[in-house]
CSV table of C-alpha atoms in Angstrom, one decimal:
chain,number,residue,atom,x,y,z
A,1269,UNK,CA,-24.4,-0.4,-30.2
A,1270,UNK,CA,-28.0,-2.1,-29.7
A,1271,UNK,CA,-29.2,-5.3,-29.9
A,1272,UNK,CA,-30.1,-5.4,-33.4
A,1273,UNK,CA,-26.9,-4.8,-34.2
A,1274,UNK,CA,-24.9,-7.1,-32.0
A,1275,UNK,CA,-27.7,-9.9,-33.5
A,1276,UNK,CA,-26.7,-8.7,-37.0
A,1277,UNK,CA,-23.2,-9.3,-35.6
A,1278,UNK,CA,-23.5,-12.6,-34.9
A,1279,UNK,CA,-25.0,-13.9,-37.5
A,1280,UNK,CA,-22.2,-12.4,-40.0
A,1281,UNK,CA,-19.8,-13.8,-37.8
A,1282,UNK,CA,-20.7,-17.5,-36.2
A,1283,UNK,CA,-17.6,-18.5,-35.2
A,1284,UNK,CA,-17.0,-15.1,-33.5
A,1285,UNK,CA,-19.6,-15.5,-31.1
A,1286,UNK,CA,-19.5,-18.8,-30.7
A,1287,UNK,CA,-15.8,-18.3,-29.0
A,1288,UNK,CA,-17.0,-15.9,-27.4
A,1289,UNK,CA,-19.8,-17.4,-25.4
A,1290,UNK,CA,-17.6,-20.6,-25.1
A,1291,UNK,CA,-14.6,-18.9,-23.6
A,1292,UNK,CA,-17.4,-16.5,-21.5
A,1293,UNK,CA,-19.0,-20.1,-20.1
A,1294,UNK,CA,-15.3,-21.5,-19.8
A,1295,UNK,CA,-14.4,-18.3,-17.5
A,1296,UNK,CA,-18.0,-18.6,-15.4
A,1297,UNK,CA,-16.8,-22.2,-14.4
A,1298,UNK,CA,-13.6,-21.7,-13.7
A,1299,UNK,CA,-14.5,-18.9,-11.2
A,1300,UNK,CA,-16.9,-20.6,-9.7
A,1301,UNK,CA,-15.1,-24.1,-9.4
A,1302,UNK,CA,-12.4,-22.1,-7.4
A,1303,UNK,CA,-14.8,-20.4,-5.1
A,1304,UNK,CA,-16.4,-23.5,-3.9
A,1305,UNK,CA,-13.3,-26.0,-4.4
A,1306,UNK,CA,-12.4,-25.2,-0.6
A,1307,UNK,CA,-8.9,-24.5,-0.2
A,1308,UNK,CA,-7.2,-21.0,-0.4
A,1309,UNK,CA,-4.6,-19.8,-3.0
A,1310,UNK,CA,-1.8,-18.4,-1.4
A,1311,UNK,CA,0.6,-15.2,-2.7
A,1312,UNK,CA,4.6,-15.5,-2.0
A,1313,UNK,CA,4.2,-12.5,0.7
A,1314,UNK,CA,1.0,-14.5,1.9
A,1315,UNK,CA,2.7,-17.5,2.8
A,1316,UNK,CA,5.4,-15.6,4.5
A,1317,UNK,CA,3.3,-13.6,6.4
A,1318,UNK,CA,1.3,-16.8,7.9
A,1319,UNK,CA,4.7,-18.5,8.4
A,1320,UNK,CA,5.3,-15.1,10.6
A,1321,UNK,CA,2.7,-15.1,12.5
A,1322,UNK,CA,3.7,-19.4,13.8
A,1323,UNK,CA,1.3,-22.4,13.7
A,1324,UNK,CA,1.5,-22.9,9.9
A,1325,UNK,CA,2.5,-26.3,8.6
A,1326,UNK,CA,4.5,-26.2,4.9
A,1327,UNK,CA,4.3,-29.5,3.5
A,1328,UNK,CA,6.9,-29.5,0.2
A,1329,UNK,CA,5.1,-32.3,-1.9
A,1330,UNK,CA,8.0,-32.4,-4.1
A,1331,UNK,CA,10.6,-35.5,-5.5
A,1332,UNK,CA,13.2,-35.6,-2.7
A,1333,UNK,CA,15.7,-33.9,-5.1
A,1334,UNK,CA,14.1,-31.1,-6.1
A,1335,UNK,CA,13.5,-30.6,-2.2
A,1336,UNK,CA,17.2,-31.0,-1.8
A,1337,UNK,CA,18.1,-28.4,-4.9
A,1338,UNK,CA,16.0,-26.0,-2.5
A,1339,UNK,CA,12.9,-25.7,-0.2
A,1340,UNK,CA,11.1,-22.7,1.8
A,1341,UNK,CA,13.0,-23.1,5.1
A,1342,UNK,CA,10.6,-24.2,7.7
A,1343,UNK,CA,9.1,-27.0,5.5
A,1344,UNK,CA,8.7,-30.6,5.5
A,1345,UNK,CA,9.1,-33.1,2.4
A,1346,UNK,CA,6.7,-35.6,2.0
A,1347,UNK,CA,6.1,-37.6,-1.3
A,1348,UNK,CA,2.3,-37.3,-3.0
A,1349,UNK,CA,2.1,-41.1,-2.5
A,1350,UNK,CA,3.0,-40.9,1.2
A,1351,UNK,CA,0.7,-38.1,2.2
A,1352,UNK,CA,-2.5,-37.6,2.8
A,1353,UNK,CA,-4.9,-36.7,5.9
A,1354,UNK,CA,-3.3,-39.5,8.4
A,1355,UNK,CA,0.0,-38.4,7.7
A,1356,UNK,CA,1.8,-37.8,10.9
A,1357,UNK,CA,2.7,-33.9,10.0
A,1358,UNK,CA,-1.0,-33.1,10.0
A,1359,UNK,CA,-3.3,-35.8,11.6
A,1360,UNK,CA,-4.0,-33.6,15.1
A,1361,UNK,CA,-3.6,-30.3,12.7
A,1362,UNK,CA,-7.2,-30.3,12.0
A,1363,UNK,CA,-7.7,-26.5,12.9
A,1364,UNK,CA,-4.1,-25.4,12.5
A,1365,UNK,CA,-3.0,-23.8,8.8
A,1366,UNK,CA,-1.8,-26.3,6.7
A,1367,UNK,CA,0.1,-24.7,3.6
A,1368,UNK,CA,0.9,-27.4,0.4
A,1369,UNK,CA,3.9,-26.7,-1.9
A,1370,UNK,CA,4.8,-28.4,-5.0
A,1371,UNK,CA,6.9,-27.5,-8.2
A,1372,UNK,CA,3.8,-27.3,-10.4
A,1373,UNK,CA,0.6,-27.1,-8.2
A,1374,UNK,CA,-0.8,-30.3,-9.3
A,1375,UNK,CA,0.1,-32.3,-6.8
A,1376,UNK,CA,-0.6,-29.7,-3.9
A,1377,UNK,CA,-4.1,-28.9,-5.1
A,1378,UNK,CA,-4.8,-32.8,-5.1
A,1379,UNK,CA,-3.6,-33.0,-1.5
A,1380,UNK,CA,-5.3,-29.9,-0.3
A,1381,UNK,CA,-8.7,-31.2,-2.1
A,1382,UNK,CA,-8.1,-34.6,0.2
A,1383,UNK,CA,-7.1,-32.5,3.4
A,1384,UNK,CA,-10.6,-30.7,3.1
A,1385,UNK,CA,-12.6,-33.6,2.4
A,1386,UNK,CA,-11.4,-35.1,5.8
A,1387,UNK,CA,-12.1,-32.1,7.2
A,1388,UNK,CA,-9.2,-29.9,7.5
A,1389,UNK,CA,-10.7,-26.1,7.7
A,1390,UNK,CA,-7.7,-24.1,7.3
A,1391,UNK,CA,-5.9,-25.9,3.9
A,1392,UNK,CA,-3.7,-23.1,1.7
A,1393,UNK,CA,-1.9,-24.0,-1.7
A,1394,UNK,CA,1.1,-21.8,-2.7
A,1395,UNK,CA,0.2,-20.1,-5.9
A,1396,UNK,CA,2.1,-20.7,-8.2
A,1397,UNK,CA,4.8,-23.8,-6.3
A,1398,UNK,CA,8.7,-22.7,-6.0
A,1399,UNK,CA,8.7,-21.0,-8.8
A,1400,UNK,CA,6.3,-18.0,-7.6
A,1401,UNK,CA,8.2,-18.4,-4.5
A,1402,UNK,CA,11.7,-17.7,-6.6
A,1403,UNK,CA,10.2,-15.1,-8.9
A,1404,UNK,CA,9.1,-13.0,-5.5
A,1405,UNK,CA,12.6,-12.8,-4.8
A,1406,UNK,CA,12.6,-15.3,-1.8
A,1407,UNK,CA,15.2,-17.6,-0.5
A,1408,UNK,CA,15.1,-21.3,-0.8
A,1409,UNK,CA,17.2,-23.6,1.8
A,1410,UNK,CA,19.5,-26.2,0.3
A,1411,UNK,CA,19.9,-29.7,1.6
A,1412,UNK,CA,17.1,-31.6,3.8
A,1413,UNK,CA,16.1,-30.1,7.2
């Protein structure tokens, strides 16, 4: 295939290529948004091995129940409301890894975005919330801590 033909292509087919460069631009930003966003996407096995090797702080961002139903065991709960950078489980963690967890991911990532704009340099989100952590076959703790 040359270029004449792939210009020949596209203009028998406009909307073709037209979702094709827009889902081609849509995958360029994406990428690059979460190269520069500043905060690290943590695996299941990830997470446990930081949690293995000590200092890591797990912040469970989720509604008191759900935390109750069943958390990663080492973790704190903390409401999205209530938390932020001078929250008293990470205001002196500045260079310590601070690990976010949430049932969706949308309230961590907003958390871990705040964390690094006040300077935090080691701020992970677990990929994925519980549920990744589930799926990999990992236990949850019942109750509060």
């Amino acid at each position: 295939m040359n270029y004449e033909e792939l210009l020949a292509f596209a203009g028998r087919n406009p909307m073709l290529s037209m979702a094709l460069v827009g889902l081609t631009v849509a995958i360029i930003v994406t990428e690059v948004r979460r190269l520069f966003r500043g905060f690290k996407s943590l695996k299941p096995a990830e997470l446990t091995q930081l949690m293995n090797a000590g200092g890591a702080i797990v912040v469970d961002l989720s509604s008191s129940s759900d935390f109750e139903k069943g958390h990663i065991a080492g973790s704190r709960n903390v409401q999205p409301s209530q938390f932020g950078p001078e929250h008293k489980l990470v205001a002196k963690a500045q260079q310590s890894p601070v690990v976010l967890v949430c049932r969706s991911g949308n309230a961590s990532e907003t958390a871990a975005k705040a964390l690094k704009k006040a300077g935090f340099t080691q701020v992970n989100v677990l990929d994925g919330g519980i549920p990744a952590w589930q799926q990999a076959e990992l236990p949850l703790v019942k109750g509060r801590n």
